[in-house]
Amino acid sequence: MEREDIKSIIESLLFVSDGPLTLHRMQEVIDGTSKEEVVSVVNELQEELGSNRRGIRLVEVAGGYQMRTAKVNADWVKKFLGGRPARMSRATLETLAIIAYRQPITKAEIEAIRGVDVDGVINTLLERDLIRAVARKDVPGRPFLYGTTQQFLELFNLKYLSHLPTLKEMEGINLPNIKEEIPVESTGEH
């Protein structure tokens, strides 16, 4: 199979995929291609889409690759979709941050850190598929241990959990004075 054919197939797969597509899955679908060939074509596509004022980008996120709209077009995309970004309360973001940095973690451990009941917040995060029960802790009562999901990585434009900012990096970020609700959009390309 010729390189341009492989490139065309990969572009189509990325377009129809409902989430990040791994290199392994691409290679699996395109019989007779090597991992090196797939990596090379993906890199070429990233370069092509990343330049020349293109409306989409190919980004590595959540352990795979996904087509996303260019950040410069965000206002038009929002207008077209006719919606406001999903909103999260401060309590929801705080709880999500605790889970992201301390996972796996129990509800009781989260409540000990926050000092308040988190039942409603946990349910909201579960409904939004940002967290999931990953196991049960081996203590009396066997409470659920919570961790983040692929959807969390996608929403925050992270390749892996290890790409979460460190405390030192967070100190350098100038955050606005937050009231009640914060719009949540993926950082970087949309």
GROMACS .gro file of N, CA, C and O in nm, residues 57 59 68-72 74 155-157 185-190:
model
   68
   57ARG      N    1  -0.678   2.058   1.386
   57ARG     CA    2  -0.546   2.016   1.430
   57ARG      C    3  -0.553   1.869   1.466
   57ARG      O    4  -0.658   1.818   1.504
   59VAL      N    5  -0.412   1.641   1.746
   59VAL     CA    6  -0.344   1.653   1.874
   59VAL      C    7  -0.335   1.517   1.943
   59VAL      O    8  -0.422   1.431   1.926
   68ARG      N    9  -0.914   1.806   1.637
   68ARG     CA   10  -0.980   1.910   1.714
   68ARG      C   11  -0.979   2.039   1.635
   68ARG      O   12  -0.892   2.061   1.552
   69THR      N   13  -1.076   2.126   1.664
   69THR     CA   14  -1.080   2.253   1.593
   69THR      C   15  -0.966   2.341   1.641
   69THR      O   16  -0.921   2.332   1.755
   70ALA      N   17  -0.921   2.429   1.552
   70ALA     CA   18  -0.814   2.522   1.585
   70ALA      C   19  -0.865   2.623   1.688
   70ALA      O   20  -0.977   2.671   1.679
   71LYS      N   21  -0.780   2.655   1.784
   71LYS     CA   22  -0.817   2.746   1.892
   71LYS      C   23  -0.861   2.882   1.839
   71LYS      O   24  -0.952   2.943   1.893
   72VAL      N   25  -0.799   2.928   1.733
   72VAL     CA   26  -0.834   3.060   1.678
   72VAL      C   27  -0.977   3.066   1.626
   72VAL      O   28  -1.033   3.174   1.610
   74ALA      N   29  -1.236   2.916   1.787
   74ALA     CA   30  -1.324   2.878   1.898
   74ALA      C   31  -1.454   2.958   1.903
   74ALA      O   32  -1.561   2.902   1.927
  155LEU      N   33  -1.100   1.623   2.819
  155LEU     CA   34  -1.154   1.754   2.854
  155LEU      C   35  -1.044   1.854   2.888
  155LEU      O   36  -1.049   1.970   2.848
  156PHE      N   37  -0.942   1.807   2.958
  156PHE     CA   38  -0.834   1.896   3.000
  156PHE      C   39  -0.712   1.890   2.908
  156PHE      O   40  -0.606   1.942   2.940
  157ASN      N   41  -0.731   1.825   2.792
  157ASN     CA   42  -0.628   1.820   2.688
  157ASN      C   43  -0.495   1.765   2.740
  157ASN      O   44  -0.389   1.823   2.717
  185GLU      N   45  -1.354   2.444   2.954
  185GLU     CA   46  -1.329   2.411   2.814
  185GLU      C   47  -1.195   2.342   2.813
  185GLU      O   48  -1.110   2.370   2.895
  186SER      N   49  -1.176   2.255   2.715
  186SER     CA   50  -1.044   2.192   2.707
  186SER      C   51  -0.943   2.299   2.674
  186SER      O   52  -0.970   2.390   2.599
  187THR      N   53  -0.825   2.288   2.736
  187THR     CA   54  -0.720   2.384   2.708
  187THR      C   55  -0.658   2.352   2.574
  187THR      O   56  -0.665   2.241   2.526
  188GLY      N   57  -0.598   2.451   2.513
  188GLY     CA   58  -0.539   2.427   2.381
  188GLY      C   59  -0.645   2.418   2.275
  188GLY      O   60  -0.744   2.489   2.280
  189GLU      N   61  -0.629   2.330   2.180
  189GLU     CA   62  -0.725   2.316   2.071
  189GLU      C   63  -0.854   2.257   2.125
  189GLU      O   64  -0.855   2.184   2.221
  190HIS      N   65  -0.965   2.288   2.058
  190HIS     CA   66  -1.098   2.240   2.098
  190HIS      C   67  -1.145   2.129   2.009
  190HIS      O   68  -1.110   2.118   1.898
   0.00000   0.00000   0.00000
